[in-house]
Short mmCIF file of C-alpha atoms in Angstrom, two decimals:
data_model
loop_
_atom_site.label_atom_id
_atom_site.label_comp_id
_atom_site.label_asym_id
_atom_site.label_seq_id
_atom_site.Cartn_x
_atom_site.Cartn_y
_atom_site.Cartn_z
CA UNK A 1 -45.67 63.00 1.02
CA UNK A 2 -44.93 61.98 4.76
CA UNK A 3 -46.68 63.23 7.70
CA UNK A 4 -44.64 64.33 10.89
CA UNK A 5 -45.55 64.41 14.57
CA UNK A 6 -44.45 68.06 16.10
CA UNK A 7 -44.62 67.71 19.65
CA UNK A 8 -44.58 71.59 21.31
CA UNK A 9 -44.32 70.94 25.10
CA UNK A 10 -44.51 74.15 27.34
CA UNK A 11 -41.40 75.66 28.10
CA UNK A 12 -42.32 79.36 29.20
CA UNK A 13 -46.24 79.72 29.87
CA UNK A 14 -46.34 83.58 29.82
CA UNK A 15 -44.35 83.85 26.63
CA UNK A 16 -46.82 81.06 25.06
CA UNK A 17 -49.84 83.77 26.37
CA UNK A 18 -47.72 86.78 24.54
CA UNK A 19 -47.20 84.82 21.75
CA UNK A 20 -49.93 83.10 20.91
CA UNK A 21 -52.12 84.99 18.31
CA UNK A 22 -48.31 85.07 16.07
CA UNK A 23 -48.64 81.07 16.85
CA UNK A 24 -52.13 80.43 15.44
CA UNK A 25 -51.43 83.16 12.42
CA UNK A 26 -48.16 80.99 11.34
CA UNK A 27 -50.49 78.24 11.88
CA UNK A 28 -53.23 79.25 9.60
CA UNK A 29 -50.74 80.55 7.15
CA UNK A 30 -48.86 77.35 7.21
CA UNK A 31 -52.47 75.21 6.91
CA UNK A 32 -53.60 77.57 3.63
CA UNK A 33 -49.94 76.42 2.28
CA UNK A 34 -50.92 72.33 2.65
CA UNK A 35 -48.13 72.19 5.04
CA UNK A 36 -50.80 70.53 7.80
CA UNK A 37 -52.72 68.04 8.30
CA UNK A 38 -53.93 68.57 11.72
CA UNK A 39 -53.48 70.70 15.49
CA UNK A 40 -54.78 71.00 18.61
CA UNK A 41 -53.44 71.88 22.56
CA UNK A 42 -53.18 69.13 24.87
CA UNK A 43 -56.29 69.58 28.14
CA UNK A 44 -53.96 69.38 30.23
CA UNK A 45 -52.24 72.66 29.55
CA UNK A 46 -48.90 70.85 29.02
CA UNK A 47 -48.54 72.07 24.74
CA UNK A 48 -49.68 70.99 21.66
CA UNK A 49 -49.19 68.98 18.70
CA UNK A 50 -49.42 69.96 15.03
CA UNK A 51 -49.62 67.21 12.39
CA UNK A 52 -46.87 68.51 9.47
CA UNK A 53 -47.15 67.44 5.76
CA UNK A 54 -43.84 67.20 4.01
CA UNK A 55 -41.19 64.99 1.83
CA UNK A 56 -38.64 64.87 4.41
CA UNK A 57 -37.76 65.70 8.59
CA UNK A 58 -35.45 68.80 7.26
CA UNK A 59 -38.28 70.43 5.31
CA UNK A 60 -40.77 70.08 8.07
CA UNK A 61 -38.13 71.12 10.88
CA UNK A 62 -37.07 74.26 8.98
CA UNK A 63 -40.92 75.00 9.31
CA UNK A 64 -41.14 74.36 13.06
CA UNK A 65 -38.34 76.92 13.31
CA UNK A 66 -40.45 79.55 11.80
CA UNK A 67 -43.45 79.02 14.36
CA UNK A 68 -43.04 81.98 16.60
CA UNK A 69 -43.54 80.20 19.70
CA UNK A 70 -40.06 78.15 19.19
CA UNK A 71 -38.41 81.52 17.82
CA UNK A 72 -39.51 83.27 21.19
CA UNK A 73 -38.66 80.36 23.23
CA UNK A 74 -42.33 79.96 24.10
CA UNK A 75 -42.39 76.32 23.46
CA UNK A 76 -39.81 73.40 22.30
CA UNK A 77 -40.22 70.86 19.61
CA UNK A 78 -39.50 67.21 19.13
CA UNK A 79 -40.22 65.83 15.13
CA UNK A 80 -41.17 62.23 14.77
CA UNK A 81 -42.32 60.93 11.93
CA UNK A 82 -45.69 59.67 12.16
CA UNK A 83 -47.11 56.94 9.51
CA UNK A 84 -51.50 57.19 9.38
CA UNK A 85 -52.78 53.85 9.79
CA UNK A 86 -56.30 54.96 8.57
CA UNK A 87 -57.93 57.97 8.48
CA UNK A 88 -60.69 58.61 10.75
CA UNK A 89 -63.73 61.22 10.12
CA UNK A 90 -63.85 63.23 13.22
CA UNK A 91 -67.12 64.86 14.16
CA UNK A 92 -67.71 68.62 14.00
#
């Protein structure tokens, strides 16, 4: 199992309003699956990054493709893949 950086920098900030609760739905749906490891938006209003679990970049991009901020042009991606030096407890 590798993890992979998704990068989803703001491409259209009304359509990533609209689309939004279909977002965190794919999201959830995609988190009961074991497909993630972690998410969050960025403060600064510029995206977000989701935290992928997958064998390989093809798997996890197919995925990305699915998230219906990239299918409504919302958002776009970038995939790196991201090795975990440790893993840190993060408070509540």
């Amino acid at each position: 199992m590798s993890y992979f950086a998704v990068f989803l920098p703001m491409k259209d900030e009304e359509k990533s309003k609209a689309f939004r609760p279909a977002h965190l739905s794919f999201l959830e749906e995609k988190e009961e699956e074991g497909f993630i490891f972690a998410k969050g938006r960025f403060a600064d209003g510029s995206g977000g990054l989701v935290i992928y679990k997958g064998e390989i970049m093809e798997q996890v991009e197919e995925l990305v493709k699915q998230d219906p901020y990239v299918v409504k042009g919302a958002r776009d991606y970038e995939i790196r893949e991201w090795v975990m030096s440790s893993k840190a407890v993060l408070p509540e």
